[in-house]
mmCIF file of the C-alpha atoms, coordinates in Angstrom:
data_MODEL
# 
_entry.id   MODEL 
# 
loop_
_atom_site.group_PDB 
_atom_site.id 
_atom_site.type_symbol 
_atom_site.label_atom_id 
_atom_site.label_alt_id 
_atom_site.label_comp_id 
_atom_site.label_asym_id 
_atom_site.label_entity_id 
_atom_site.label_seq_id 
_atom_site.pdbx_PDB_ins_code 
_atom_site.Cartn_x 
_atom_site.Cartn_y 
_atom_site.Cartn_z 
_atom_site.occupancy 
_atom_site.B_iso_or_equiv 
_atom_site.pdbx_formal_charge 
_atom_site.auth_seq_id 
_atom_site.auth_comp_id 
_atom_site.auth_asym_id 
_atom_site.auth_atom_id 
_atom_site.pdbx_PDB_model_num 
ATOM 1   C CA . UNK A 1 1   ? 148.700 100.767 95.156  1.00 0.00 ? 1   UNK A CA 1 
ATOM 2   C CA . UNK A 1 2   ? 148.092 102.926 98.496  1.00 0.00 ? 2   UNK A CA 1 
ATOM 3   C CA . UNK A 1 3   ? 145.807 101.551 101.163 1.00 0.00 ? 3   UNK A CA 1 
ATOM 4   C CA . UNK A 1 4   ? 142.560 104.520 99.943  1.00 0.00 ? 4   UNK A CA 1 
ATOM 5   C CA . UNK A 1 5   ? 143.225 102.607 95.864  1.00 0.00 ? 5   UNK A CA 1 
ATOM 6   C CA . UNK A 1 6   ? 142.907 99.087  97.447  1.00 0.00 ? 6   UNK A CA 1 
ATOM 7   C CA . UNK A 1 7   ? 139.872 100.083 99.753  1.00 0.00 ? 7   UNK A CA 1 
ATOM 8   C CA . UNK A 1 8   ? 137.757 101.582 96.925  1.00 0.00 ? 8   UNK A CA 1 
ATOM 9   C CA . UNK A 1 9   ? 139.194 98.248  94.373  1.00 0.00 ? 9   UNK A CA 1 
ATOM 10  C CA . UNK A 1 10  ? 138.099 95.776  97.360  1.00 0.00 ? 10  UNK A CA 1 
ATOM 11  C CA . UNK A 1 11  ? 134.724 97.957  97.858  1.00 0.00 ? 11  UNK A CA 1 
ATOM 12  C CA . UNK A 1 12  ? 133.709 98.007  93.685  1.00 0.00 ? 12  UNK A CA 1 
ATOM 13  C CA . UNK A 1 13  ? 134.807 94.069  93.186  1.00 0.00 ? 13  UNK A CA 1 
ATOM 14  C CA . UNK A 1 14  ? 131.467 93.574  95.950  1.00 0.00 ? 14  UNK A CA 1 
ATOM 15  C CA . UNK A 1 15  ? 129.428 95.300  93.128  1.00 0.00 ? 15  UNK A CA 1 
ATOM 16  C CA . UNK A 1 16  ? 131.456 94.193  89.929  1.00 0.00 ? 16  UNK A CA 1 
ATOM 17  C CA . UNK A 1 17  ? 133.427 91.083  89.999  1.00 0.00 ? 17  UNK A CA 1 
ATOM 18  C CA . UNK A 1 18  ? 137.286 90.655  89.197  1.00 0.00 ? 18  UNK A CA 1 
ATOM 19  C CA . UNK A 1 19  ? 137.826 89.504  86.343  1.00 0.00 ? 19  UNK A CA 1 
ATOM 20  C CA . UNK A 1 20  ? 140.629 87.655  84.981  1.00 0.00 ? 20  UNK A CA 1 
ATOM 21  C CA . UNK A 1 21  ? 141.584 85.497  81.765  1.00 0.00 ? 21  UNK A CA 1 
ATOM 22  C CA . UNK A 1 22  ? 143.551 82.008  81.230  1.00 0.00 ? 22  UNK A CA 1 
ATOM 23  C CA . UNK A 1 23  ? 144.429 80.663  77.970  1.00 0.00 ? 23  UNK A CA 1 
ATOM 24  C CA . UNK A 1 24  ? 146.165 76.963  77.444  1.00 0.00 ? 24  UNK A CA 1 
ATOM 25  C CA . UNK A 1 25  ? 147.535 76.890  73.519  1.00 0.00 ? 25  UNK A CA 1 
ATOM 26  C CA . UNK A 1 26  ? 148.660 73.768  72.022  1.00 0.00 ? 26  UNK A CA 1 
ATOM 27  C CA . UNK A 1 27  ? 149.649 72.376  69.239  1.00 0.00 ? 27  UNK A CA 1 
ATOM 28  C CA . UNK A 1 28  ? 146.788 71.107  66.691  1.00 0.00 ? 28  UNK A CA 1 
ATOM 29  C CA . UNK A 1 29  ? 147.674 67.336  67.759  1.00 0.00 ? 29  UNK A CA 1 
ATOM 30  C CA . UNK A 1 30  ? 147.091 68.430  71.376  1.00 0.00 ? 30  UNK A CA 1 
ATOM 31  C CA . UNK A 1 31  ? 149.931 66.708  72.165  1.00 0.00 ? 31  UNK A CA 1 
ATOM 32  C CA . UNK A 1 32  ? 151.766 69.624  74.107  1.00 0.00 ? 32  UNK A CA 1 
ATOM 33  C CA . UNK A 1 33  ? 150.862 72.679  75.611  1.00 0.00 ? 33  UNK A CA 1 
ATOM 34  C CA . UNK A 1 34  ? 152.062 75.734  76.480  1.00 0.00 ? 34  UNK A CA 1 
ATOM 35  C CA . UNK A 1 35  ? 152.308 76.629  80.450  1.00 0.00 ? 35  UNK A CA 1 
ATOM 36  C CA . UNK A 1 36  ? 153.436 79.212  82.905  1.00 0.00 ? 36  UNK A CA 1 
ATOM 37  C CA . UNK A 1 37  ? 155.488 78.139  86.068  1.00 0.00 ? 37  UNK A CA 1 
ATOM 38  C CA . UNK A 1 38  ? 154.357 80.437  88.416  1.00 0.00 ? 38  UNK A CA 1 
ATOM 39  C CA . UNK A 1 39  ? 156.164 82.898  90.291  1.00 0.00 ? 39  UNK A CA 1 
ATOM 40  C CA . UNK A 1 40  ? 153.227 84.446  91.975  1.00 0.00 ? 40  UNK A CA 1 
ATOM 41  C CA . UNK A 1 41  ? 151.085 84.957  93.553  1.00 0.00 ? 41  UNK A CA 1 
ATOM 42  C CA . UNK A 1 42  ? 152.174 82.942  96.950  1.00 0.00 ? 42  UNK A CA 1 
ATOM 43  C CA . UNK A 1 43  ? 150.074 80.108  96.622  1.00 0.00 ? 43  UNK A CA 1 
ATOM 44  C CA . UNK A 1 44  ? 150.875 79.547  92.893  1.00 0.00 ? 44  UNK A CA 1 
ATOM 45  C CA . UNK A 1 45  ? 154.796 79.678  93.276  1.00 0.00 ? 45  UNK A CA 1 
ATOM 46  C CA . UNK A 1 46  ? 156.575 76.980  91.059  1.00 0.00 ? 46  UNK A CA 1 
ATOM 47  C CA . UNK A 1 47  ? 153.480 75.706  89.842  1.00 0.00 ? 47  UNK A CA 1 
ATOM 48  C CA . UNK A 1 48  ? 152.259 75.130  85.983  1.00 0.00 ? 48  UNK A CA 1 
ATOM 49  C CA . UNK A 1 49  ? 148.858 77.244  85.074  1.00 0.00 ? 49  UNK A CA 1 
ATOM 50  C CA . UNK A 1 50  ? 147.992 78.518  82.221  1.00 0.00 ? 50  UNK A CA 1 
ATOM 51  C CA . UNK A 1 51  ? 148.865 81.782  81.179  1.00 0.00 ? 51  UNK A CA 1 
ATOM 52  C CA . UNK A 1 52  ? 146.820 84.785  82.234  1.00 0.00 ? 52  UNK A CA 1 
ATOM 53  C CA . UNK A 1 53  ? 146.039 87.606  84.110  1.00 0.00 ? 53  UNK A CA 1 
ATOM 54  C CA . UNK A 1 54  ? 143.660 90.634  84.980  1.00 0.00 ? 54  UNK A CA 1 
ATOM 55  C CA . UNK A 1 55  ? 140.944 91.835  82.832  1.00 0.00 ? 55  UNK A CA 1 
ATOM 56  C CA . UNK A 1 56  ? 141.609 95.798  82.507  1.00 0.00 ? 56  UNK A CA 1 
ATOM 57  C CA . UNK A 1 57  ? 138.332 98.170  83.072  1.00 0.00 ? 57  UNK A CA 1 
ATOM 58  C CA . UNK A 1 58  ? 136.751 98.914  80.183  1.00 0.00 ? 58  UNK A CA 1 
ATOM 59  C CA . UNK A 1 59  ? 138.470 95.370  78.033  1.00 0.00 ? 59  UNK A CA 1 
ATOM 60  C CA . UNK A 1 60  ? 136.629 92.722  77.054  1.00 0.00 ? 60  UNK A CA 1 
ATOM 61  C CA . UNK A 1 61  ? 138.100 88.885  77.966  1.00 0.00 ? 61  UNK A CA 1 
ATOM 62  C CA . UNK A 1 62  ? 138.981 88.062  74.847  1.00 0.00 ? 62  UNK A CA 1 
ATOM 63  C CA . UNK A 1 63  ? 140.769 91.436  74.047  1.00 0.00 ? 63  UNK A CA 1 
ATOM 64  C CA . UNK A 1 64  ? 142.639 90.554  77.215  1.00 0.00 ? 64  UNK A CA 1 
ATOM 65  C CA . UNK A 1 65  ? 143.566 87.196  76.560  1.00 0.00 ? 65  UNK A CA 1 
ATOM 66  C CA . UNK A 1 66  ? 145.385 88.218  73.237  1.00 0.00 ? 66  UNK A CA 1 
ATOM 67  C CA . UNK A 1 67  ? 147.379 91.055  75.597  1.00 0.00 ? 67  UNK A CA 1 
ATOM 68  C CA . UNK A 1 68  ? 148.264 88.944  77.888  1.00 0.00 ? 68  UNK A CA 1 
ATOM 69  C CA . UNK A 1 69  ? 149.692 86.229  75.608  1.00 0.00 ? 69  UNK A CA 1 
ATOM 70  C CA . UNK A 1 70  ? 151.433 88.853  74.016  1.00 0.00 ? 70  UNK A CA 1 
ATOM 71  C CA . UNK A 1 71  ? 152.774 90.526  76.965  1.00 0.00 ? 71  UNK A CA 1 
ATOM 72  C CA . UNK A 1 72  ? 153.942 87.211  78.697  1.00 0.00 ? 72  UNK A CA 1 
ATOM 73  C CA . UNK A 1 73  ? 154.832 84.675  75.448  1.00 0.00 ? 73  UNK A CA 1 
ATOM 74  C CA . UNK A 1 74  ? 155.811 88.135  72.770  1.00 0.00 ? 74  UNK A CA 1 
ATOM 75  C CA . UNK A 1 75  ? 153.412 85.983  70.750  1.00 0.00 ? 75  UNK A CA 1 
ATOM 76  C CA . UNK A 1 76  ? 150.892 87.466  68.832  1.00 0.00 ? 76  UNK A CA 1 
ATOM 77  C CA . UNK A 1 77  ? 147.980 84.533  68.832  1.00 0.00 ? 77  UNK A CA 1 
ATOM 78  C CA . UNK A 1 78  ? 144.495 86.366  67.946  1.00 0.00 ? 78  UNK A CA 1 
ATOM 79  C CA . UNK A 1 79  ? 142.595 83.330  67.955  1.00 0.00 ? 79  UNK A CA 1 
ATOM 80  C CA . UNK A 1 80  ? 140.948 81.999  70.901  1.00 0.00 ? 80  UNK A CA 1 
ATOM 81  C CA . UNK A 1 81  ? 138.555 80.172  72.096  1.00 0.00 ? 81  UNK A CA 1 
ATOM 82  C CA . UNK A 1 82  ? 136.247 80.571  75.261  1.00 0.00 ? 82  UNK A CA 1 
ATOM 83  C CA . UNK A 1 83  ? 135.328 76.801  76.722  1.00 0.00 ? 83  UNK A CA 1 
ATOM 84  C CA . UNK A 1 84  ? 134.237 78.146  80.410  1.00 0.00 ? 84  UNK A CA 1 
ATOM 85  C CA . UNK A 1 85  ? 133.775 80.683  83.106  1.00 0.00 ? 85  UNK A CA 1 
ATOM 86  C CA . UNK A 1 86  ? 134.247 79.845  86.602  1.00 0.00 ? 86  UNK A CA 1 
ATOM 87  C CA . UNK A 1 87  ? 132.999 82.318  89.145  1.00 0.00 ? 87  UNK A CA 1 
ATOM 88  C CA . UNK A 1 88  ? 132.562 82.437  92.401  1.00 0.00 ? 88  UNK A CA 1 
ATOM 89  C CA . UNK A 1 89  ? 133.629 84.568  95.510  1.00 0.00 ? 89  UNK A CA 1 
ATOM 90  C CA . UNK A 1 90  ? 137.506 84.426  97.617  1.00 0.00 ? 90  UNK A CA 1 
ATOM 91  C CA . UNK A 1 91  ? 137.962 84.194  100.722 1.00 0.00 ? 91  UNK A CA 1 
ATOM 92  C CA . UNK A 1 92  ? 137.963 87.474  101.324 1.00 0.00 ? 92  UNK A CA 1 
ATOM 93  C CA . UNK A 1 93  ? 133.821 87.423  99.882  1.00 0.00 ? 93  UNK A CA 1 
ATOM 94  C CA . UNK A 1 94  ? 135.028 89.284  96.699  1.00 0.00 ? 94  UNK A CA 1 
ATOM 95  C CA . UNK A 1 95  ? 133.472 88.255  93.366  1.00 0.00 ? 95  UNK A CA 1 
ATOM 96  C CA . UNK A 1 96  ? 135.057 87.063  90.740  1.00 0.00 ? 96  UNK A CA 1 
ATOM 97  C CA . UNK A 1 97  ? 135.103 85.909  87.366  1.00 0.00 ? 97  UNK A CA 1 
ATOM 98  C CA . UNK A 1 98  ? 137.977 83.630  85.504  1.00 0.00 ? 98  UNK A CA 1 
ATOM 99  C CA . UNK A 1 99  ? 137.678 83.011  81.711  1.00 0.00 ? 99  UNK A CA 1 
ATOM 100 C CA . UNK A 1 100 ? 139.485 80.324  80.140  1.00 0.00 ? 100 UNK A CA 1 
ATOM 101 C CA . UNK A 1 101 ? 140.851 79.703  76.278  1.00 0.00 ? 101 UNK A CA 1 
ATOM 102 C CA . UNK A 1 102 ? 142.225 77.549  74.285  1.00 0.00 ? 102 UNK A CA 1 
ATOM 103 C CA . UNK A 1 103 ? 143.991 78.083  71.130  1.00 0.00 ? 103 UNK A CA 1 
ATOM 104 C CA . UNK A 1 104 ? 146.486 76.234  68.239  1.00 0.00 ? 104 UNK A CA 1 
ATOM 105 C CA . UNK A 1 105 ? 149.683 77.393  67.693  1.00 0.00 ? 105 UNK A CA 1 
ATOM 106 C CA . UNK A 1 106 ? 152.484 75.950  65.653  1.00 0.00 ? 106 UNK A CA 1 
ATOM 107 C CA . UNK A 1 107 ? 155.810 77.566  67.314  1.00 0.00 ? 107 UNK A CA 1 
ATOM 108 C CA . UNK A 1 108 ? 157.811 75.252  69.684  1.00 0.00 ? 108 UNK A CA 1 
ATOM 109 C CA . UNK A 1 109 ? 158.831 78.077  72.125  1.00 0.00 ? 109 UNK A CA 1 
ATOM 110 C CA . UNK A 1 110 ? 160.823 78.841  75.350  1.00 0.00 ? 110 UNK A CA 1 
ATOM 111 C CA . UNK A 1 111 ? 161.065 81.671  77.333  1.00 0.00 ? 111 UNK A CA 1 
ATOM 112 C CA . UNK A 1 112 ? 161.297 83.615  80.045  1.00 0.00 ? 112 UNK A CA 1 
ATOM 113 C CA . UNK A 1 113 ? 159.599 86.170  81.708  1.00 0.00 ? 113 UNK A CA 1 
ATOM 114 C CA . UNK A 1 114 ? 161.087 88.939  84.363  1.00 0.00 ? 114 UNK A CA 1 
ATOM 115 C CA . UNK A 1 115 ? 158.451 90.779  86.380  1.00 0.00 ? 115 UNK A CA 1 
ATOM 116 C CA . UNK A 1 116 ? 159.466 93.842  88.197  1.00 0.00 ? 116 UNK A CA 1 
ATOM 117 C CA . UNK A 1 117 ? 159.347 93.252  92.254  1.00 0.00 ? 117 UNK A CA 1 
ATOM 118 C CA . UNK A 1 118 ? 160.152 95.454  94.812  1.00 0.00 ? 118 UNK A CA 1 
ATOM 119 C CA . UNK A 1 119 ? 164.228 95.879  95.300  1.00 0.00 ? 119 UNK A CA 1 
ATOM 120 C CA . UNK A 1 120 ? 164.037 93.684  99.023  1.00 0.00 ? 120 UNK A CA 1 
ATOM 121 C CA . UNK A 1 121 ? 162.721 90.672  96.853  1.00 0.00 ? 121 UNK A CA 1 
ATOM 122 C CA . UNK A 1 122 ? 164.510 91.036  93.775  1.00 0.00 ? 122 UNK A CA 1 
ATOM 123 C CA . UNK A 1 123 ? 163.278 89.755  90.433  1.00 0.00 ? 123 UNK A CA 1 
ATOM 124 C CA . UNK A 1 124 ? 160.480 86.806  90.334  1.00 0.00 ? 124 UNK A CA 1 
ATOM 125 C CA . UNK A 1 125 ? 160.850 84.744  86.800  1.00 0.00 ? 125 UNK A CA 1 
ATOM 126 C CA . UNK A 1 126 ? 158.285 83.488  85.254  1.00 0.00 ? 126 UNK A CA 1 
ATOM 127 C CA . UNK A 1 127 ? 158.588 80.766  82.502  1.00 0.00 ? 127 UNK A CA 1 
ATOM 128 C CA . UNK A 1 128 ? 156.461 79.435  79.554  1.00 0.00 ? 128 UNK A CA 1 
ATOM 129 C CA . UNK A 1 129 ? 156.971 75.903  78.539  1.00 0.00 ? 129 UNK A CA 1 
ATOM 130 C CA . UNK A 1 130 ? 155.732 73.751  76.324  1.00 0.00 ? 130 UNK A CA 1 
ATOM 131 C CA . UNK A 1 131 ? 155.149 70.436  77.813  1.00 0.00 ? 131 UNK A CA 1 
ATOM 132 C CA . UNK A 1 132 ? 153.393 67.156  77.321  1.00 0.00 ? 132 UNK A CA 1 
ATOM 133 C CA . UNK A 1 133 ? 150.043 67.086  77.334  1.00 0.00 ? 133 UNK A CA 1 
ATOM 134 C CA . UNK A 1 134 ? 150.270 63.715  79.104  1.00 0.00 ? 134 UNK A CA 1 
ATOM 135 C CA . UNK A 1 135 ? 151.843 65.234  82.367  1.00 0.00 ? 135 UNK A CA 1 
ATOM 136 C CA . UNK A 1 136 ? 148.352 67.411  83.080  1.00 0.00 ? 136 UNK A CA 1 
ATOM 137 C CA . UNK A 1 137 ? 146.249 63.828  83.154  1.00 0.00 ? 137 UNK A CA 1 
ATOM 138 C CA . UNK A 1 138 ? 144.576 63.011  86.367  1.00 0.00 ? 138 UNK A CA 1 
ATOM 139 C CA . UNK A 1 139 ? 147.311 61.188  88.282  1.00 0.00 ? 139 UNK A CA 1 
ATOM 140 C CA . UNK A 1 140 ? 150.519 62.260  86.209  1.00 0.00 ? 140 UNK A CA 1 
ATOM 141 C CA . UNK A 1 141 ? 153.389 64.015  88.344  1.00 0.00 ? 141 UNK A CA 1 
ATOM 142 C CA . UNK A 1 142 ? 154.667 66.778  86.269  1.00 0.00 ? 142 UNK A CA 1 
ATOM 143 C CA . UNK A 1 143 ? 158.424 68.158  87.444  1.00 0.00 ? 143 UNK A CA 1 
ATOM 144 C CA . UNK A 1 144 ? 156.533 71.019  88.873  1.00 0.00 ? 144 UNK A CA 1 
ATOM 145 C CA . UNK A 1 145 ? 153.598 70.877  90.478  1.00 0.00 ? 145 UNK A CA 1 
ATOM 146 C CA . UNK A 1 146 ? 150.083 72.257  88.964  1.00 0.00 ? 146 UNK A CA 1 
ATOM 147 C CA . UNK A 1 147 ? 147.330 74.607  89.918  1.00 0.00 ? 147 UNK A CA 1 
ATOM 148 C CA . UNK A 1 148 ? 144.597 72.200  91.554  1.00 0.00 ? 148 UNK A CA 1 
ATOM 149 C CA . UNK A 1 149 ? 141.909 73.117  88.660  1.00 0.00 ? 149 UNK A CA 1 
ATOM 150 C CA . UNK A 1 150 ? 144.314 72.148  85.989  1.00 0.00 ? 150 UNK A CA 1 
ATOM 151 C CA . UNK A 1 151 ? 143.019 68.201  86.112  1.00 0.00 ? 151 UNK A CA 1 
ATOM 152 C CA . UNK A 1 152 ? 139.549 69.207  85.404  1.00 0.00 ? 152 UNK A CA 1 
ATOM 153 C CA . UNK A 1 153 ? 139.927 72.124  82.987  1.00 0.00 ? 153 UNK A CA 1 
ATOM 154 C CA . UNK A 1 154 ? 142.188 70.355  80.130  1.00 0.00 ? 154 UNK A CA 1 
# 
């Protein structure tokens, strides 16, 4: 994005917040869960978070929550439920807005996701697992570490 695209982005998200989506599926037992360890942004890296992304302009959440878990999982999961919204502004003083789902699913899955960086850094991967549902309770230590909200959210 050139420096003129980011200026006018940074200038509109004072007037209309960011918006981005989250969804956490499980199985029906809620046993397990399916996760993303991150591999960005920065302060995410290695971490588990749910799996997620930008709201385009002119989408909805929900219609953005099914992309994304396509785009990330090559699942196609059309049922989701919204449990919260969490807004609030970044450091920067930008609004924004973060919707979270939850769904069912009953596929035990595995995979792996490349995202294009630029040729200095190479490739970032990104995987979904499905882990316990135990290792996201106040106190567990997961193999990887999780975003701080996680606790509270599941």
């Amino acid at each position: 994005m050139s420096s003129a695209s980011e200026f006018l982005g940074r200038q509109l998200s004072r007037i209309a917040p960011l918006k981005y989506v989250v969804g956490f599926a499980g199985t029906k037992s809620l046993d397990s869960v399916a996760m993303v360890r991150k591999a960005r942004p920065e302060r995410q890296l290695g971490k588990l978070n749910g799996v997620g992304g930008k709201v385009e302009p002119g989408e909805y959440p929900l219609d953005a929550m099914i992309r994304e878990w396509r785009e990330e999982c090559s699942l196609e999961v059309s049922e989701w439920n919204l449990f919260c919204i969490l807004t609030g502004k970044d450091g920067d003083g930008l609004s924004f807005e973060i919707y979270f789902f939850h769904s069912s699913i009953r596929q035990h899955f595995t995979t792996t996701i490349d995202y294009a960086r630029p040729a200095s850094s190479g490739k970032a991967h990104e995987e979904i697992k499905v882990i316990p549902s135990q290792w996201l309770k106040p106190g567990a230590r997961p193999p990887w570490g999780c975003i701080s909200n996680i606790g509270w959210l599941l």
